[in-house]
XYZ file of C-alpha atoms in Angstrom:
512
model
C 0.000 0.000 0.000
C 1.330 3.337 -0.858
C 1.617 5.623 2.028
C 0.084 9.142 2.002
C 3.864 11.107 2.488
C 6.892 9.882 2.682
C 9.374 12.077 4.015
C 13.103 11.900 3.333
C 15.187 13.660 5.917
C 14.330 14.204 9.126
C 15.272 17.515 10.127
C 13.243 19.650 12.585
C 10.753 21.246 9.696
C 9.960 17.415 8.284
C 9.342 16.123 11.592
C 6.571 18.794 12.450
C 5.085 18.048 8.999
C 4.939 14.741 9.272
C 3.712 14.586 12.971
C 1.173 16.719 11.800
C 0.040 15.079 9.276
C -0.012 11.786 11.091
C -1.910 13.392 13.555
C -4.676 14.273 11.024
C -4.747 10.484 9.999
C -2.408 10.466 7.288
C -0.149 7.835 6.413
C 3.219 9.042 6.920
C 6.768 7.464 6.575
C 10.189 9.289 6.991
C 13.601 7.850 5.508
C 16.526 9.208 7.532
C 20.197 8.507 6.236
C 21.653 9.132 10.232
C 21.056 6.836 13.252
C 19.541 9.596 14.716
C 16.475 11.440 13.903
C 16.652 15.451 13.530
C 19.087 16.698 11.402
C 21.018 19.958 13.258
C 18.586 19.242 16.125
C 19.855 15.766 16.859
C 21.717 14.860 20.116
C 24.748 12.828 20.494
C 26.008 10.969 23.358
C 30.004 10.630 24.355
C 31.715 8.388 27.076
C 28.273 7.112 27.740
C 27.651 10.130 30.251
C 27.589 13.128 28.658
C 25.050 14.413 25.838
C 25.434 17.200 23.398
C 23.097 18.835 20.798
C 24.560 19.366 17.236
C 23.772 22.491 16.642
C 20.845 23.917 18.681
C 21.232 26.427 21.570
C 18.780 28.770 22.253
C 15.315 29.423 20.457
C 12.474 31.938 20.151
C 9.092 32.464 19.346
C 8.122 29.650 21.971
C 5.853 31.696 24.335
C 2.204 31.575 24.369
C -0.095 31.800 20.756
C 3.354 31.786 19.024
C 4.230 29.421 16.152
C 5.631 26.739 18.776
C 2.990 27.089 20.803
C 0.719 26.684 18.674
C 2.145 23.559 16.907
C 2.734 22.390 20.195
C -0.908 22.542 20.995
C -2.322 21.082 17.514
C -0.024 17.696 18.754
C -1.071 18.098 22.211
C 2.485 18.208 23.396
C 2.173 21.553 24.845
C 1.548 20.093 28.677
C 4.505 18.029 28.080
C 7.066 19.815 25.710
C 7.496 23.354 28.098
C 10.485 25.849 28.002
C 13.034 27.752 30.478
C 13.154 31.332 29.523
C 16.377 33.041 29.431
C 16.886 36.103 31.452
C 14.845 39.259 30.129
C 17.261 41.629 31.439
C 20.190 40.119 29.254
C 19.630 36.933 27.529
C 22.680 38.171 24.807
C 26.285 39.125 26.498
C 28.097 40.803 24.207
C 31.845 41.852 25.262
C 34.933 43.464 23.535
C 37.565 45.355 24.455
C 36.661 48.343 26.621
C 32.727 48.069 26.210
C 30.208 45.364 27.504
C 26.744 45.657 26.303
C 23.500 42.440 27.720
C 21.091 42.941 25.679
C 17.297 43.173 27.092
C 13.845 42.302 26.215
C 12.608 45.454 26.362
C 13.867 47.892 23.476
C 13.695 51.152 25.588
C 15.832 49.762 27.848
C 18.364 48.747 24.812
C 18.074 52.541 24.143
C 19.166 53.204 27.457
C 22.033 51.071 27.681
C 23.433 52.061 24.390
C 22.781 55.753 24.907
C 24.546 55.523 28.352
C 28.113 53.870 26.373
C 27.233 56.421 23.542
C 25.777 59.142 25.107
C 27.456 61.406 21.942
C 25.145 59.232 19.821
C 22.002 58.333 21.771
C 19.518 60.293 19.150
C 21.164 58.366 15.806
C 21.215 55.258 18.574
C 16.978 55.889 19.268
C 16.344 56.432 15.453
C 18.041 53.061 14.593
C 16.332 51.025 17.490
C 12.935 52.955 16.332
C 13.380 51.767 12.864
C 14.193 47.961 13.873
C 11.116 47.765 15.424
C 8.685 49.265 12.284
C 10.862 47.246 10.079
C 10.138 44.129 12.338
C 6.164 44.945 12.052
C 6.656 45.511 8.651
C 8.169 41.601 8.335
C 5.134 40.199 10.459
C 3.028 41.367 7.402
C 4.811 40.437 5.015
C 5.447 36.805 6.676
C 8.407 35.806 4.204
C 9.061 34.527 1.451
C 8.094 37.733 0.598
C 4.870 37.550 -2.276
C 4.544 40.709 -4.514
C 0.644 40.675 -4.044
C 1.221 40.929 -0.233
C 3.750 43.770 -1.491
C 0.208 45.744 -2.586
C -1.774 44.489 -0.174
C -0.191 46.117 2.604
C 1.998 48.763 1.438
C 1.275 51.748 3.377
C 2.305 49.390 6.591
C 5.562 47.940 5.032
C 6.742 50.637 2.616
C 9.567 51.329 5.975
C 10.113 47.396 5.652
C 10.312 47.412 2.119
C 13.018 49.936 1.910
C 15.799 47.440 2.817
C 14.928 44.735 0.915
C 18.431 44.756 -0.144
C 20.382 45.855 2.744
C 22.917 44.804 4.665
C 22.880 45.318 8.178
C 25.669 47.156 7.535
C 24.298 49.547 4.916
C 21.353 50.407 7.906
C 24.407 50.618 10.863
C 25.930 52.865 7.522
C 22.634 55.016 7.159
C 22.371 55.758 10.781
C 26.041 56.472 11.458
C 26.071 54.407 14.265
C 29.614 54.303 15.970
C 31.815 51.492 15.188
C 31.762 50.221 18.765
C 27.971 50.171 18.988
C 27.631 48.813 15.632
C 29.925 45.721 17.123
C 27.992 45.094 20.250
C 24.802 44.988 18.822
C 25.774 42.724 15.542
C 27.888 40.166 17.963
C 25.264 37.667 17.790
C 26.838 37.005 14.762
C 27.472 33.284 15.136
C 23.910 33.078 15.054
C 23.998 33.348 11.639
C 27.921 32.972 10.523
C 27.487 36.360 8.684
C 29.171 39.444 9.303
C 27.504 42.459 9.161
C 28.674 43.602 5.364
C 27.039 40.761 4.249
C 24.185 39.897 6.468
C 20.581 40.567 5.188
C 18.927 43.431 7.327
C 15.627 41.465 7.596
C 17.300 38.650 8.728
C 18.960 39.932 12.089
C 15.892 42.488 12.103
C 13.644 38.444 13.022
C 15.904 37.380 15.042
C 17.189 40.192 17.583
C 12.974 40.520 18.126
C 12.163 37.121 18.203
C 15.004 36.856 20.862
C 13.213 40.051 22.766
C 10.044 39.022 23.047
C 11.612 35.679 24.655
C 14.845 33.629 24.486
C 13.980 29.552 25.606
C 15.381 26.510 25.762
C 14.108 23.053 25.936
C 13.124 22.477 29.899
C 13.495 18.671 28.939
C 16.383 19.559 26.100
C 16.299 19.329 22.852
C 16.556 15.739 22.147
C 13.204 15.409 23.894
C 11.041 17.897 21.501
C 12.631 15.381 18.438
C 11.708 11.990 20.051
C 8.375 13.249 21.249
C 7.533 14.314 17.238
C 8.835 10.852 16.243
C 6.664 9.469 19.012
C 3.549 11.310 17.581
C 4.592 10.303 14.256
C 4.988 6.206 14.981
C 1.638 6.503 17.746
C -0.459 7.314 14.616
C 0.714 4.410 12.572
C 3.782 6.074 10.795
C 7.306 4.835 10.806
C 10.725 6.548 11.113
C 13.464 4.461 9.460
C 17.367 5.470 10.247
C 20.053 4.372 8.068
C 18.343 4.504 4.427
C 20.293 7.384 2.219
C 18.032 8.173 -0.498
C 20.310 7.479 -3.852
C 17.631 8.223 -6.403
C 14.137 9.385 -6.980
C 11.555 7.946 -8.976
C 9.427 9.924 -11.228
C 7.683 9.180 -14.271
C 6.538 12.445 -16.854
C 7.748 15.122 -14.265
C 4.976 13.105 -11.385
C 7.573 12.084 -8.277
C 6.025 8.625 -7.645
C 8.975 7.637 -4.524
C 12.682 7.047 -3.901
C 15.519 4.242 -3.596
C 17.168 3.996 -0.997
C 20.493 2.174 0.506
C 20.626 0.536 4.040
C 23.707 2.069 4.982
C 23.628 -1.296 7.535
C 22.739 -3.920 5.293
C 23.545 -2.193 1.707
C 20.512 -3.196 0.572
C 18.134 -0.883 -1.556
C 14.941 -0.306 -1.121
C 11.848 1.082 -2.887
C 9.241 3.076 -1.216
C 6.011 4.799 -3.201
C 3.709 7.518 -2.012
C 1.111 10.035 -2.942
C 3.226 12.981 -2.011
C 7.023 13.311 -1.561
C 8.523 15.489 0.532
C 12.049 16.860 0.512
C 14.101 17.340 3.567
C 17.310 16.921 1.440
C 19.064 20.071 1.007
C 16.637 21.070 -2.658
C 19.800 21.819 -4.519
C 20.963 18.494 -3.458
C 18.073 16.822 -4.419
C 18.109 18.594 -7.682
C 20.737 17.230 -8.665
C 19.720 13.939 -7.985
C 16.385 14.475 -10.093
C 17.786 16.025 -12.595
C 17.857 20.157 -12.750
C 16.509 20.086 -16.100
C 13.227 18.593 -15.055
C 12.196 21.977 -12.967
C 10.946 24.612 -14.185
C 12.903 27.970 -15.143
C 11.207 29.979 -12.352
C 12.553 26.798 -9.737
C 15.940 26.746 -11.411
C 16.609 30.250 -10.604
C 15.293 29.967 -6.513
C 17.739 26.871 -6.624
C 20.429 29.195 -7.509
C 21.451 29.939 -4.119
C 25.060 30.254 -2.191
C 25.244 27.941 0.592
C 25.972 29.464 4.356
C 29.205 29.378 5.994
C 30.090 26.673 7.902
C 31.214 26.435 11.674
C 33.607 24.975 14.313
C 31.908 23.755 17.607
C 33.553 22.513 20.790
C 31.771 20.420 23.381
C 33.271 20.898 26.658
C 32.831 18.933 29.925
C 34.127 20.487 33.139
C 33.886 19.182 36.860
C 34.856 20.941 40.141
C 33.827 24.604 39.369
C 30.821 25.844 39.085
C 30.267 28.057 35.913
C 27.637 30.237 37.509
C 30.075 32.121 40.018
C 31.884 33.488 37.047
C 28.644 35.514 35.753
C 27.596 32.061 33.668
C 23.620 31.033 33.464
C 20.464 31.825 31.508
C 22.241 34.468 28.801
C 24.920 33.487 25.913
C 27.870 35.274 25.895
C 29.518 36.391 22.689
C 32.723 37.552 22.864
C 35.023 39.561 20.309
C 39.141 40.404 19.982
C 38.480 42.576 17.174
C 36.482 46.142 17.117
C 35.380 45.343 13.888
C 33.395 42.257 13.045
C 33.698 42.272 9.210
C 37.520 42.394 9.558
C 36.876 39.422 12.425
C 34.811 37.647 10.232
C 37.507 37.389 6.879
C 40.323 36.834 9.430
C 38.850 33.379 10.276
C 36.870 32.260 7.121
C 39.144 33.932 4.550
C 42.493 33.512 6.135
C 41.522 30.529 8.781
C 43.476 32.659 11.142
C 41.761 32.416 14.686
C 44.528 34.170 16.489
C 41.962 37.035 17.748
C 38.649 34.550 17.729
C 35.569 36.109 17.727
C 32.953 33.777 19.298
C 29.705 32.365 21.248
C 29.917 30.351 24.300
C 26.837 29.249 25.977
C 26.151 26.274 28.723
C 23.516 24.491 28.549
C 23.680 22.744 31.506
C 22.692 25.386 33.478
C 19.204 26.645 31.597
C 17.064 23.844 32.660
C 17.521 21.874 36.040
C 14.180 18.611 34.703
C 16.779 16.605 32.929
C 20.586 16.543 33.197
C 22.860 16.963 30.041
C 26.133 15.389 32.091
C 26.482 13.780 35.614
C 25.662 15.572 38.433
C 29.224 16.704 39.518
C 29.743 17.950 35.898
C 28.828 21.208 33.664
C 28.969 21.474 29.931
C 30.594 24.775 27.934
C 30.179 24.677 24.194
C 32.361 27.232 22.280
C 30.857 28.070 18.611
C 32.788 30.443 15.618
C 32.888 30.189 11.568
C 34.951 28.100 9.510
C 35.603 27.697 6.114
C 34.608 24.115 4.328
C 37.010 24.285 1.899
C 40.404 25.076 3.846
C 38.647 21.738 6.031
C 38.460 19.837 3.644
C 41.470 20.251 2.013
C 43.318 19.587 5.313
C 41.236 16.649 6.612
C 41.886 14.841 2.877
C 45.633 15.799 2.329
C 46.810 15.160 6.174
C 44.690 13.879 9.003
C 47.280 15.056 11.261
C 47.249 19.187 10.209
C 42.951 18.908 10.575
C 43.173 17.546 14.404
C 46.125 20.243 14.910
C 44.124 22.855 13.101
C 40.917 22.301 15.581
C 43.048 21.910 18.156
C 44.530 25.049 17.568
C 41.400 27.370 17.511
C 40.152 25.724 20.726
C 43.066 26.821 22.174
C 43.132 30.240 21.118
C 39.367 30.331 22.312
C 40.164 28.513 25.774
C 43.288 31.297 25.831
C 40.626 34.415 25.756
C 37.962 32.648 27.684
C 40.823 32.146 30.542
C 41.886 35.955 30.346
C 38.420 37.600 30.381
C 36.440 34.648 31.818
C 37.462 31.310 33.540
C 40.952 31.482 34.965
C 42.873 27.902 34.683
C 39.905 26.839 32.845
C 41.954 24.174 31.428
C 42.596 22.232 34.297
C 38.651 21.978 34.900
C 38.122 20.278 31.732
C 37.240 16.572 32.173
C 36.191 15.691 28.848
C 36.431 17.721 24.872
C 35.280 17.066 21.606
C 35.602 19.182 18.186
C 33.294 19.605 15.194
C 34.732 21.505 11.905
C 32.374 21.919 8.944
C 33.435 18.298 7.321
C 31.780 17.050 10.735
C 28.931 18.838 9.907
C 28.624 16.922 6.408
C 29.408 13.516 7.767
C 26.532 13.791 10.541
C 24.016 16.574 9.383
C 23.905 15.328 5.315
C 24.763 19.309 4.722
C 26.622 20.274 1.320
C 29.489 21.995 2.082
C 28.808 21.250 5.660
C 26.616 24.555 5.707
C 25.004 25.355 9.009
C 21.879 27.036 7.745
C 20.841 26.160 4.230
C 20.730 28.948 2.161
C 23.074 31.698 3.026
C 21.776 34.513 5.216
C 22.545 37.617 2.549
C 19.955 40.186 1.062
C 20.198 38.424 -2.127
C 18.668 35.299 -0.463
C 16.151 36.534 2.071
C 14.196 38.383 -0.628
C 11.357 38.111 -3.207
C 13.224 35.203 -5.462
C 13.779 32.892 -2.090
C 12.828 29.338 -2.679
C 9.916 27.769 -0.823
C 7.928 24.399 -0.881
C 6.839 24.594 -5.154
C 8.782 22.363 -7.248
C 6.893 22.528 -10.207
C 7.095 18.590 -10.248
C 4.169 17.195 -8.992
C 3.406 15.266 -5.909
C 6.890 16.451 -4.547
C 7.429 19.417 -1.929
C 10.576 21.026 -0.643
C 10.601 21.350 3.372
C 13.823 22.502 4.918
C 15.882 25.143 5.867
C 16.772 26.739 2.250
C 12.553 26.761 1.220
C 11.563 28.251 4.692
C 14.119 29.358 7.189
C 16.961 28.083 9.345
C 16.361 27.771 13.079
C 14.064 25.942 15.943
C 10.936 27.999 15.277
C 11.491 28.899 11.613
C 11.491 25.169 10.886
C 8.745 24.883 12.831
C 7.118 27.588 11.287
C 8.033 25.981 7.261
C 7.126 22.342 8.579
C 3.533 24.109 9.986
C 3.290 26.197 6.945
C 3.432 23.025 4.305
C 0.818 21.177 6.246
C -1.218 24.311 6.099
C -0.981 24.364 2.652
C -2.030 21.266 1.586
C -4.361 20.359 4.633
C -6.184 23.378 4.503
C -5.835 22.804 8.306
C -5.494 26.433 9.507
C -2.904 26.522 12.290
C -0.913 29.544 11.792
C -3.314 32.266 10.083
C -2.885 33.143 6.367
C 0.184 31.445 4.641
């Protein structure tokens, strides 16, 4: 029997679809090439004892009649999947040289602190916060991908929005003359989207720096919880979730996608499976390929033309007898920066893969949620995230095993050397337990081309009217990941929501 949708990949946005749509009585399968179901949102375990989340650190739009909320609540998990909110007062850290700047929910109280560093500048620093926020309404109209016709629709509301449709958030820090200092403090969030600001779209720091404001979560019951509880929802109403099948080929017949082969990456075996509807987790450019790029249409062709994201380095840390709360550590990130100027940062670690003065996001989960433990109870985690290039990693890693471990080995260091200046003195010697990711790690475990962290990358050029979304022109076959929606916990949830929507006619999130 062919099942209603099978599903290959199962990153964040696909689960949500499908445990939606299994919900609502559909027949559902999803194909996953990993062990492990949810792409960037899956969770690994090391030495038996301590657990770490690819990718995922801390997420908004989670609070009540938001887009995870209301998800939540269509599955019924919303009793049982709740969040720890980060502090209001300063969820973001941000520290450099000379300045220190936590940023707050409230955006008159970001005014404050910025005029109070800036007081020279606090009328160009009110304009610019002023604008954020009608450029932010503007986006909630708009509700990208941006359509023309909503262009019309609303245009006396989002001609401010629709002014920097091609901006950097440079160009705006540019238009408002903002000092260089305060343009660094309040663009250090950076690794958030492994942009700098001369490249990063506008709109897209414009989402997140509000979604963060109105509330900045994580997971009470961590991450890997929300995943299996969608995969439980999923396999309750007779679906199935099968690890270890890599999709090698799709099978269509007169531009109709009738199902996929796939490998047992245990067995070696392949496999057929047929469906009504396919949809694509796969990285769409990916799968493209695999299809044939011909066999979409020009309009499709041209949204598949996208750059991939930057890649990152990550490093898992385990540390036992100190506490990481007495040295200012707990519900806030902390991003920290050797350089006054992030663009400069940014191309002296992707462009010259010199991390000599790092610029960088540390956060702990351990200590946002006390349901469920991440390590033992004597033990803390610290997890250390900046950009790296794919290329120069993959060079290394296939020409000399030796120079990639040194290479990792030394950025940690030169990360552990700042955090033990400004931060955690002897941090070293705390350090029980240490593991690095590069951006081939990334490809091995998260399926990513190029070992991108976000899809699509984050730039004007992609975050505007030609972005890709679920159409494929094929039929029977739907994109549904990061690249056609959005990167991120509630943006996935938001583009696995949105495709149900669409082709339910179940109406969970309003007009989409």
């Amino acid at each position: 029997m062919k099942t209603d949708y099978l599903i290959v990949g199962s990153g964040l946005s696909a689960l949500v679809f499908g445990s939606l749509m299994a919900k609502a009585g559909k027949r559902v399968q999803v194909l996953e090439a990993h062990e492990y179901p949810g792409g960037f949102g899956h969770t690994f375990t090391m030495a038996k004892k301590y657990r770490f989340n690819a990718q995922l650190h801390y997420v908004w739009d989670c609070g009540e009649g938001h887009t995870v909320n209301r998800v939540l609540k269509k599955l019924n998990l919303d009793k049982e999947i709740t969040f720890e909110r980060y502090n209001p007062n300063g969820f973001d850290r941000m520290r450099m040289h000379g300045y220190s700047l936590d940023i707050p929910s409230k955006s008159e109280e970001l005014i404050e602190r910025l005029s109070e560093l800036f007081p020279k500048d606090a009328t160009q620093i009110r304009k610019f916060v002023d604008e954020v926020l009608r450029v932010s309404q503007g986006l909630k109209k708009l509700s990208p991908p941006i359509k023309p016709v909503e262009l019309f629709k609303n245009f006396s509301e989002v001609f401010c929005t629709i002014t920097y449709l091609n901006s950097t958030l440079q160009d705006v820090f540019d238009k408002f003359k903002l000092p260089q200092e305060a343009q660094t403090l309040l663009a250090l969030q950076w690794p958030d989207f492994l942009l700098p600001p001369n490249q990063l779209s506008f709109y897209a720091w414009v989402i997140l720096l509000t979604g963060y404001q109105e509330g900045a979560f994580y997971p009470t019951r961590h991450f890997e919880f929300v995943i299996d509880s969608l995969v439980k929802i999923i396999e309750d109403n007779g679906g199935e979730f099968l690890p270890n099948l890599e999709v090698t080929n799709f099978i269509i017949v007169d531009k109709t996608v009738n199902g996929v082969q796939a490998i047992d990456r245990i067995t070696h075996q392949t496999h057929e499976f047929t469906a009504e509807n396919v949809i694509c987790n796969i990285d769409p450019k990916k799968a493209a390929k695999m299809i044939g790029i011909e066999k979409f249409s020009r309009k499709v062709r041209q949204k598949l033309n996208y750059e991939y994201s930057p890649s990152n380095f990550m490093a898992y840390c385990v540390v036992k007898d100190i506490d990481l709360r007495d040295y200012g550590f707990g519900k806030s990130n902390t991003f920290h920066t050797e350089h006054r100027n992030l663009n400069e940062a940014f191309a002296q670690m992707y462009e010259k893969n010199d991390f000599s003065n790092p610029s960088f996001a540390v956060t702990t989960p351990t200590l946002l949620t006390e349901e469920h433990r991440d390590c033992p109870e004597d033990c803390q985690i610290i997890e250390f995230l900046t950009v790296a290039n794919y290329a120069y990693f993959k060079q290394l890693k296939d020409t000399s095993r030796k120079a990639y471990n040194q290479k990792k080995e030394e950025i940690l260091d030169s990360i552990l050397d700042v955090v033990e200046k400004h931060y955690i003195p002897n941090l070293r010697k705390y350090i029980v337990f240490k593991i690095t990711g590069s951006p081939t790690t990334n490809e091995r475990f998260c399926w990513c081309p190029n070992g991108n962290s976000y899809g699509s990358s984050l730039t004007p050029k992609n975050m505007g009217i030609g972005r890709l979304n679920h159409q494929t022109s094929l039929k029977n076959f739907y994109f549904c990941n990061a690249s056609s929606g959005y990167p991120g916990f509630a943006p996935t949830f938001w583009t696995g929501a949105l495709l149900y929507q669409r082709l339910s006619g179940d109406v969970i999130l309003g007009d989409g």
